[in-house]
JSON list of C-alpha atoms in Angstrom, two decimals:
[
{"chain": "A", "resi": 1, "resn": "MET", "atom": "CA", "xyz": [-23.07, 0.89, -7.18]},
{"chain": "A", "resi": 2, "resn": "ASP", "atom": "CA", "xyz": [-21.74, 4.06, -8.76]},
{"chain": "A", "resi": 3, "resn": "GLU", "atom": "CA", "xyz": [-18.12, 3.37, -9.71]},
{"chain": "A", "resi": 4, "resn": "ASN", "atom": "CA", "xyz": [-16.80, 6.66, -8.39]},
{"chain": "A", "resi": 5, "resn": "ILE", "atom": "CA", "xyz": [-18.33, 6.09, -4.95]},
{"chain": "A", "resi": 6, "resn": "LEU", "atom": "CA", "xyz": [-16.94, 2.54, -4.93]},
{"chain": "A", "resi": 7, "resn": "GLY", "atom": "CA", "xyz": [-13.49, 3.90, -5.81]},
{"chain": "A", "resi": 8, "resn": "LEU", "atom": "CA", "xyz": [-13.67, 6.59, -3.13]},
{"chain": "A", "resi": 9, "resn": "VAL", "atom": "CA", "xyz": [-14.71, 4.03, -0.48]},
{"chain": "A", "resi": 10, "resn": "ALA", "atom": "CA", "xyz": [-11.90, 1.70, -1.59]},
{"chain": "A", "resi": 11, "resn": "GLY", "atom": "CA", "xyz": [-9.47, 4.62, -1.42]},
{"chain": "A", "resi": 12, "resn": "ALA", "atom": "CA", "xyz": [-10.68, 5.57, 2.05]},
{"chain": "A", "resi": 13, "resn": "PHE", "atom": "CA", "xyz": [-9.96, 2.04, 3.34]},
{"chain": "A", "resi": 14, "resn": "THR", "atom": "CA", "xyz": [-6.49, 1.76, 1.82]},
{"chain": "A", "resi": 15, "resn": "SER", "atom": "CA", "xyz": [-5.69, 5.34, 2.96]},
{"chain": "A", "resi": 16, "resn": "VAL", "atom": "CA", "xyz": [-6.78, 4.71, 6.56]},
{"chain": "A", "resi": 17, "resn": "ALA", "atom": "CA", "xyz": [-4.67, 1.53, 6.59]},
{"chain": "A", "resi": 18, "resn": "MET", "atom": "CA", "xyz": [-1.53, 3.64, 6.05]},
{"chain": "A", "resi": 19, "resn": "LEU", "atom": "CA", "xyz": [-2.13, 5.98, 8.98]},
{"chain": "A", "resi": 20, "resn": "PRO", "atom": "CA", "xyz": [-0.98, 3.77, 11.92]},
{"chain": "A", "resi": 21, "resn": "GLN", "atom": "CA", "xyz": [2.53, 3.56, 10.41]},
{"chain": "A", "resi": 22, "resn": "LEU", "atom": "CA", "xyz": [2.67, 7.33, 9.92]},
{"chain": "A", "resi": 23, "resn": "ILE", "atom": "CA", "xyz": [1.33, 8.08, 13.42]},
{"chain": "A", "resi": 24, "resn": "LYS", "atom": "CA", "xyz": [3.79, 5.62, 14.98]},
{"chain": "A", "resi": 25, "resn": "VAL", "atom": "CA", "xyz": [6.78, 7.21, 13.23]},
{"chain": "A", "resi": 26, "resn": "LEU", "atom": "CA", "xyz": [5.74, 10.79, 14.00]},
{"chain": "A", "resi": 27, "resn": "LYS", "atom": "CA", "xyz": [4.96, 9.94, 17.64]},
{"chain": "A", "resi": 28, "resn": "GLU", "atom": "CA", "xyz": [7.92, 7.72, 18.51]},
{"chain": "A", "resi": 29, "resn": "LYS", "atom": "CA", "xyz": [10.40, 9.40, 16.14]},
{"chain": "A", "resi": 30, "resn": "ASP", "atom": "CA", "xyz": [11.58, 5.85, 15.47]},
{"chain": "A", "resi": 31, "resn": "VAL", "atom": "CA", "xyz": [12.33, 5.06, 11.81]},
{"chain": "A", "resi": 32, "resn": "GLU", "atom": "CA", "xyz": [14.17, 1.79, 12.33]},
{"chain": "A", "resi": 33, "resn": "ASP", "atom": "CA", "xyz": [11.35, -0.23, 10.75]},
{"chain": "A", "resi": 34, "resn": "LEU", "atom": "CA", "xyz": [11.30, 1.89, 7.58]},
{"chain": "A", "resi": 35, "resn": "SER", "atom": "CA", "xyz": [13.10, 0.68, 4.49]},
{"chain": "A", "resi": 36, "resn": "LEU", "atom": "CA", "xyz": [14.49, 3.48, 2.31]},
{"chain": "A", "resi": 37, "resn": "LEU", "atom": "CA", "xyz": [14.42, 1.36, -0.83]},
{"chain": "A", "resi": 38, "resn": "MET", "atom": "CA", "xyz": [10.82, 0.30, -0.19]},
{"chain": "A", "resi": 39, "resn": "MET", "atom": "CA", "xyz": [9.72, 3.93, 0.26]},
{"chain": "A", "resi": 40, "resn": "LEU", "atom": "CA", "xyz": [11.42, 4.96, -2.99]},
{"chain": "A", "resi": 41, "resn": "PHE", "atom": "CA", "xyz": [9.71, 2.11, -4.85]},
{"chain": "A", "resi": 42, "resn": "LEU", "atom": "CA", "xyz": [6.36, 3.03, -3.31]},
{"chain": "A", "resi": 43, "resn": "ILE", "atom": "CA", "xyz": [6.67, 6.75, -4.08]},
{"chain": "A", "resi": 44, "resn": "THR", "atom": "CA", "xyz": [7.66, 5.94, -7.68]},
{"chain": "A", "resi": 45, "resn": "GLY", "atom": "CA", "xyz": [4.79, 3.47, -8.13]},
{"chain": "A", "resi": 46, "resn": "LEU", "atom": "CA", "xyz": [2.18, 5.67, -6.44]},
{"chain": "A", "resi": 47, "resn": "SER", "atom": "CA", "xyz": [3.23, 8.69, -8.53]},
{"chain": "A", "resi": 48, "resn": "LEU", "atom": "CA", "xyz": [2.82, 6.60, -11.69]},
{"chain": "A", "resi": 49, "resn": "TRP", "atom": "CA", "xyz": [-0.67, 5.63, -10.46]},
{"chain": "A", "resi": 50, "resn": "VAL", "atom": "CA", "xyz": [-1.52, 9.33, -10.07]},
{"chain": "A", "resi": 51, "resn": "TRP", "atom": "CA", "xyz": [-0.35, 9.87, -13.66]},
{"chain": "A", "resi": 52, "resn": "TYR", "atom": "CA", "xyz": [-2.45, 6.87, -14.77]},
{"chain": "A", "resi": 53, "resn": "GLY", "atom": "CA", "xyz": [-5.47, 8.40, -12.97]},
{"chain": "A", "resi": 54, "resn": "VAL", "atom": "CA", "xyz": [-4.93, 11.75, -14.71]},
{"chain": "A", "resi": 55, "resn": "LEU", "atom": "CA", "xyz": [-4.69, 10.10, -18.16]},
{"chain": "A", "resi": 56, "resn": "LYS", "atom": "CA", "xyz": [-7.81, 8.03, -17.49]},
{"chain": "A", "resi": 57, "resn": "ASP", "atom": "CA", "xyz": [-9.54, 11.00, -15.82]},
{"chain": "A", "resi": 58, "resn": "GLU", "atom": "CA", "xyz": [-10.47, 8.94, -12.74]},
{"chain": "A", "resi": 59, "resn": "LEU", "atom": "CA", "xyz": [-10.78, 11.00, -9.59]},
{"chain": "A", "resi": 60, "resn": "PRO", "atom": "CA", "xyz": [-10.73, 8.08, -7.06]},
{"chain": "A", "resi": 61, "resn": "ILE", "atom": "CA", "xyz": [-7.39, 6.84, -8.46]},
{"chain": "A", "resi": 62, "resn": "ILE", "atom": "CA", "xyz": [-5.89, 10.34, -8.41]},
{"chain": "A", "resi": 63, "resn": "LEU", "atom": "CA", "xyz": [-7.08, 11.20, -4.88]},
{"chain": "A", "resi": 64, "resn": "SER", "atom": "CA", "xyz": [-6.14, 7.98, -3.11]},
{"chain": "A", "resi": 65, "resn": "ASN", "atom": "CA", "xyz": [-2.72, 7.67, -4.72]},
{"chain": "A", "resi": 66, "resn": "ALA", "atom": "CA", "xyz": [-1.91, 11.38, -4.24]},
{"chain": "A", "resi": 67, "resn": "PHE", "atom": "CA", "xyz": [-2.78, 10.93, -0.55]},
{"chain": "A", "resi": 68, "resn": "ALA", "atom": "CA", "xyz": [-0.48, 7.89, -0.38]},
{"chain": "A", "resi": 69, "resn": "VAL", "atom": "CA", "xyz": [2.33, 9.84, -2.06]},
{"chain": "A", "resi": 70, "resn": "VAL", "atom": "CA", "xyz": [2.01, 12.59, 0.58]},
{"chain": "A", "resi": 71, "resn": "VAL", "atom": "CA", "xyz": [2.05, 10.03, 3.44]},
{"chain": "A", "resi": 72, "resn": "ASN", "atom": "CA", "xyz": [5.13, 8.33, 2.02]},
{"chain": "A", "resi": 73, "resn": "ILE", "atom": "CA", "xyz": [6.97, 11.61, 1.43]},
{"chain": "A", "resi": 74, "resn": "ILE", "atom": "CA", "xyz": [6.35, 12.48, 5.11]},
{"chain": "A", "resi": 75, "resn": "LEU", "atom": "CA", "xyz": [7.70, 9.01, 6.04]},
{"chain": "A", "resi": 76, "resn": "LEU", "atom": "CA", "xyz": [10.72, 9.53, 3.78]},
{"chain": "A", "resi": 77, "resn": "SER", "atom": "CA", "xyz": [11.41, 12.95, 5.33]},
{"chain": "A", "resi": 78, "resn": "SER", "atom": "CA", "xyz": [11.06, 11.47, 8.82]},
{"chain": "A", "resi": 79, "resn": "TYR", "atom": "CA", "xyz": [13.53, 8.78, 7.83]},
{"chain": "A", "resi": 80, "resn": "PHE", "atom": "CA", "xyz": [16.21, 11.38, 7.10]},
{"chain": "A", "resi": 81, "resn": "ILE", "atom": "CA", "xyz": [15.34, 13.54, 10.12]},
{"chain": "A", "resi": 82, "resn": "TYR", "atom": "CA", "xyz": [15.18, 10.78, 12.75]},
{"chain": "A", "resi": 83, "resn": "ARG", "atom": "CA", "xyz": [17.55, 8.05, 11.60]},
{"chain": "A", "resi": 84, "resn": "LYS", "atom": "CA", "xyz": [20.49, 7.43, 13.85]},
{"chain": "A", "resi": 85, "resn": "LYS", "atom": "CA", "xyz": [23.56, 9.19, 12.54]},
{"chain": "B", "resi": 1, "resn": "MET", "atom": "CA", "xyz": [2.46, 6.41, -23.17]},
{"chain": "B", "resi": 2, "resn": "ASP", "atom": "CA", "xyz": [-0.11, 3.67, -23.48]},
{"chain": "B", "resi": 3, "resn": "GLU", "atom": "CA", "xyz": [-2.26, 3.84, -20.35]},
{"chain": "B", "resi": 4, "resn": "ASN", "atom": "CA", "xyz": [-2.30, 0.08, -19.79]},
{"chain": "B", "resi": 5, "resn": "ILE", "atom": "CA", "xyz": [1.49, -0.14, -19.88]},
{"chain": "B", "resi": 6, "resn": "LEU", "atom": "CA", "xyz": [1.73, 2.83, -17.49]},
{"chain": "B", "resi": 7, "resn": "GLY", "atom": "CA", "xyz": [-0.71, 1.10, -15.13]},
{"chain": "B", "resi": 8, "resn": "LEU", "atom": "CA", "xyz": [1.19, -2.18, -15.29]},
{"chain": "B", "resi": 9, "resn": "VAL", "atom": "CA", "xyz": [4.51, -0.43, -14.56]},
{"chain": "B", "resi": 10, "resn": "ALA", "atom": "CA", "xyz": [2.90, 1.48, -11.67]},
{"chain": "B", "resi": 11, "resn": "GLY", "atom": "CA", "xyz": [1.47, -1.81, -10.36]},
{"chain": "B", "resi": 12, "resn": "ALA", "atom": "CA", "xyz": [4.85, -3.52, -10.65]},
{"chain": "B", "resi": 13, "resn": "PHE", "atom": "CA", "xyz": [6.47, -0.82, -8.48]},
{"chain": "B", "resi": 14, "resn": "THR", "atom": "CA", "xyz": [3.80, -0.84, -5.76]},
{"chain": "B", "resi": 15, "resn": "SER", "atom": "CA", "xyz": [3.74, -4.67, -5.82]},
{"chain": "B", "resi": 16, "resn": "VAL", "atom": "CA", "xyz": [7.52, -4.99, -5.45]},
{"chain": "B", "resi": 17, "resn": "ALA", "atom": "CA", "xyz": [7.39, -2.50, -2.56]},
{"chain": "B", "resi": 18, "resn": "MET", "atom": "CA", "xyz": [5.22, -4.94, -0.58]},
{"chain": "B", "resi": 19, "resn": "LEU", "atom": "CA", "xyz": [7.58, -7.91, -0.93]},
{"chain": "B", "resi": 20, "resn": "PRO", "atom": "CA", "xyz": [10.23, -7.05, 1.74]},
{"chain": "B", "resi": 21, "resn": "GLN", "atom": "CA", "xyz": [7.55, -7.12, 4.45]},
{"chain": "B", "resi": 22, "resn": "LEU", "atom": "CA", "xyz": [6.24, -10.47, 3.23]},
{"chain": "B", "resi": 23, "resn": "ILE", "atom": "CA", "xyz": [9.73, -12.01, 2.92]},
{"chain": "B", "resi": 24, "resn": "LYS", "atom": "CA", "xyz": [10.70, -10.74, 6.39]},
{"chain": "B", "resi": 25, "resn": "VAL", "atom": "CA", "xyz": [7.62, -12.29, 8.00]},
{"chain": "B", "resi": 26, "resn": "LEU", "atom": "CA", "xyz": [7.96, -15.62, 6.18]},
{"chain": "B", "resi": 27, "resn": "LYS", "atom": "CA", "xyz": [11.69, -15.83, 6.92]},
{"chain": "B", "resi": 28, "resn": "GLU", "atom": "CA", "xyz": [11.78, -14.69, 10.54]},
{"chain": "B", "resi": 29, "resn": "LYS", "atom": "CA", "xyz": [8.32, -16.01, 11.46]},
{"chain": "B", "resi": 30, "resn": "ASP", "atom": "CA", "xyz": [8.01, -12.77, 13.44]},
{"chain": "B", "resi": 31, "resn": "VAL", "atom": "CA", "xyz": [4.62, -11.06, 13.17]},
{"chain": "B", "resi": 32, "resn": "GLU", "atom": "CA", "xyz": [5.04, -8.58, 16.02]},
{"chain": "B", "resi": 33, "resn": "ASP", "atom": "CA", "xyz": [5.16, -5.61, 13.65]},
{"chain": "B", "resi": 34, "resn": "LEU", "atom": "CA", "xyz": [1.92, -6.55, 11.90]},
{"chain": "B", "resi": 35, "resn": "SER", "atom": "CA", "xyz": [-1.30, -4.85, 12.92]},
{"chain": "B", "resi": 36, "resn": "LEU", "atom": "CA", "xyz": [-4.39, -7.08, 12.57]},
{"chain": "B", "resi": 37, "resn": "LEU", "atom": "CA", "xyz": [-6.73, -4.08, 12.18]},
{"chain": "B", "resi": 38, "resn": "MET", "atom": "CA", "xyz": [-4.50, -2.54, 9.50]},
{"chain": "B", "resi": 39, "resn": "MET", "atom": "CA", "xyz": [-4.43, -5.79, 7.52]},
{"chain": "B", "resi": 40, "resn": "LEU", "atom": "CA", "xyz": [-8.23, -6.09, 7.67]},
{"chain": "B", "resi": 41, "resn": "PHE", "atom": "CA", "xyz": [-8.61, -2.49, 6.45]},
{"chain": "B", "resi": 42, "resn": "LEU", "atom": "CA", "xyz": [-6.12, -3.13, 3.65]},
{"chain": "B", "resi": 43, "resn": "ILE", "atom": "CA", "xyz": [-7.73, -6.39, 2.52]},
{"chain": "B", "resi": 44, "resn": "THR", "atom": "CA", "xyz": [-11.16, -4.70, 2.50]},
{"chain": "B", "resi": 45, "resn": "GLY", "atom": "CA", "xyz": [-9.90, -1.66, 0.58]},
{"chain": "B", "resi": 46, "resn": "LEU", "atom": "CA", "xyz": [-7.84, -3.67, -1.91]},
{"chain": "B", "resi": 47, "resn": "SER", "atom": "CA", "xyz": [-10.77, -6.03, -2.59]},
{"chain": "B", "resi": 48, "resn": "LEU", "atom": "CA", "xyz": [-12.98, -3.01, -3.30]},
{"chain": "B", "resi": 49, "resn": "TRP", "atom": "CA", "xyz": [-10.28, -1.75, -5.71]},
{"chain": "B", "resi": 50, "resn": "VAL", "atom": "CA", "xyz": [-10.41, -5.12, -7.53]},
{"chain": "B", "resi": 51, "resn": "TRP", "atom": "CA", "xyz": [-14.19, -4.74, -7.79]},
{"chain": "B", "resi": 52, "resn": "TYR", "atom": "CA", "xyz": [-13.69, -1.16, -9.08]},
{"chain": "B", "resi": 53, "resn": "GLY", "atom": "CA", "xyz": [-11.24, -2.47, -11.68]},
{"chain": "B", "resi": 54, "resn": "VAL", "atom": "CA", "xyz": [-13.72, -5.14, -12.81]},
{"chain": "B", "resi": 55, "resn": "LEU", "atom": "CA", "xyz": [-16.55, -2.58, -13.18]},
{"chain": "B", "resi": 56, "resn": "LYS", "atom": "CA", "xyz": [-14.28, -0.21, -15.11]},
{"chain": "B", "resi": 57, "resn": "ASP", "atom": "CA", "xyz": [-12.72, -3.11, -17.04]},
{"chain": "B", "resi": 58, "resn": "GLU", "atom": "CA", "xyz": [-9.17, -2.00, -16.25]},
{"chain": "B", "resi": 59, "resn": "LEU", "atom": "CA", "xyz": [-6.67, -4.83, -16.16]},
{"chain": "B", "resi": 60, "resn": "PRO", "atom": "CA", "xyz": [-3.79, -2.94, -14.38]},
{"chain": "B", "resi": 61, "resn": "ILE", "atom": "CA", "xyz": [-6.11, -2.05, -11.47]},
{"chain": "B", "resi": 62, "resn": "ILE", "atom": "CA", "xyz": [-7.40, -5.63, -11.21]},
{"chain": "B", "resi": 63, "resn": "LEU", "atom": "CA", "xyz": [-3.96, -7.29, -11.41]},
{"chain": "B", "resi": 64, "resn": "SER", "atom": "CA", "xyz": [-2.06, -5.06, -8.99]},
{"chain": "B", "resi": 65, "resn": "ASN", "atom": "CA", "xyz": [-4.79, -5.03, -6.36]},
{"chain": "B", "resi": 66, "resn": "ALA", "atom": "CA", "xyz": [-5.47, -8.76, -6.66]},
{"chain": "B", "resi": 67, "resn": "PHE", "atom": "CA", "xyz": [-1.74, -9.36, -6.11]},
{"chain": "B", "resi": 68, "resn": "ALA", "atom": "CA", "xyz": [-1.84, -7.07, -3.05]},
{"chain": "B", "resi": 69, "resn": "VAL", "atom": "CA", "xyz": [-4.88, -8.96, -1.69]},
{"chain": "B", "resi": 70, "resn": "VAL", "atom": "CA", "xyz": [-2.97, -12.25, -2.00]},
{"chain": "B", "resi": 71, "resn": "VAL", "atom": "CA", "xyz": [0.11, -10.80, -0.24]},
{"chain": "B", "resi": 72, "resn": "ASN", "atom": "CA", "xyz": [-2.01, -9.44, 2.59]},
{"chain": "B", "resi": 73, "resn": "ILE", "atom": "CA", "xyz": [-3.97, -12.68, 3.00]},
{"chain": "B", "resi": 74, "resn": "ILE", "atom": "CA", "xyz": [-0.62, -14.51, 3.36]},
{"chain": "B", "resi": 75, "resn": "LEU", "atom": "CA", "xyz": [0.44, -11.88, 5.96]},
{"chain": "B", "resi": 76, "resn": "LEU", "atom": "CA", "xyz": [-2.90, -12.31, 7.76]},
{"chain": "B", "resi": 77, "resn": "SER", "atom": "CA", "xyz": [-2.51, -16.11, 7.79]},
{"chain": "B", "resi": 78, "resn": "SER", "atom": "CA", "xyz": [1.08, -15.76, 9.06]},
{"chain": "B", "resi": 79, "resn": "TYR", "atom": "CA", "xyz": [-0.21, -13.48, 11.80]},
{"chain": "B", "resi": 80, "resn": "PHE", "atom": "CA", "xyz": [-2.49, -16.22, 13.14]},
{"chain": "B", "resi": 81, "resn": "ILE", "atom": "CA", "xyz": [0.09, -18.99, 12.65]},
{"chain": "B", "resi": 82, "resn": "TYR", "atom": "CA", "xyz": [3.10, -17.24, 14.20]},
{"chain": "B", "resi": 83, "resn": "ARG", "atom": "CA", "xyz": [1.72, -14.85, 16.83]},
{"chain": "B", "resi": 84, "resn": "LYS", "atom": "CA", "xyz": [2.74, -15.62, 20.37]},
{"chain": "B", "resi": 85, "resn": "LYS", "atom": "CA", "xyz": [-0.01, -17.52, 22.13]}
]
């Protein structure tokens, strides 16, 4: 199989797997299950993966990790908007 | 920066970010927050990423995704062991 197609399919699966969490938070405005530390680790790691993808010039790595960064930044923003004061 | 080191650091961050969920489930034996469908999507996507890493011969991709597959298989097993009958 062409490696780029394989990477894009893999990225589609791991991207779709993140959506239920995002939808739940946006719908219920409930961020109790989110861990701030975990989101910061994830955003750091995923951003480094984007950088890795750029250096290696691999589009599937760049796209799927950039998508994950966006999802986690929305989750992080929701955390600060909706957390109980 | 050497690309392999960058990839390994990125993988370390995204791997560590998965651990709180795993520890919580193993400690509290509470799998209510886990979504079966999401885990199946993740395991499928992560396994395809391992395959991608093997085809591209990229160790950071293989290691970090293989680790994530193992974590999610443990979560999946816990789901079936601990879910309320």
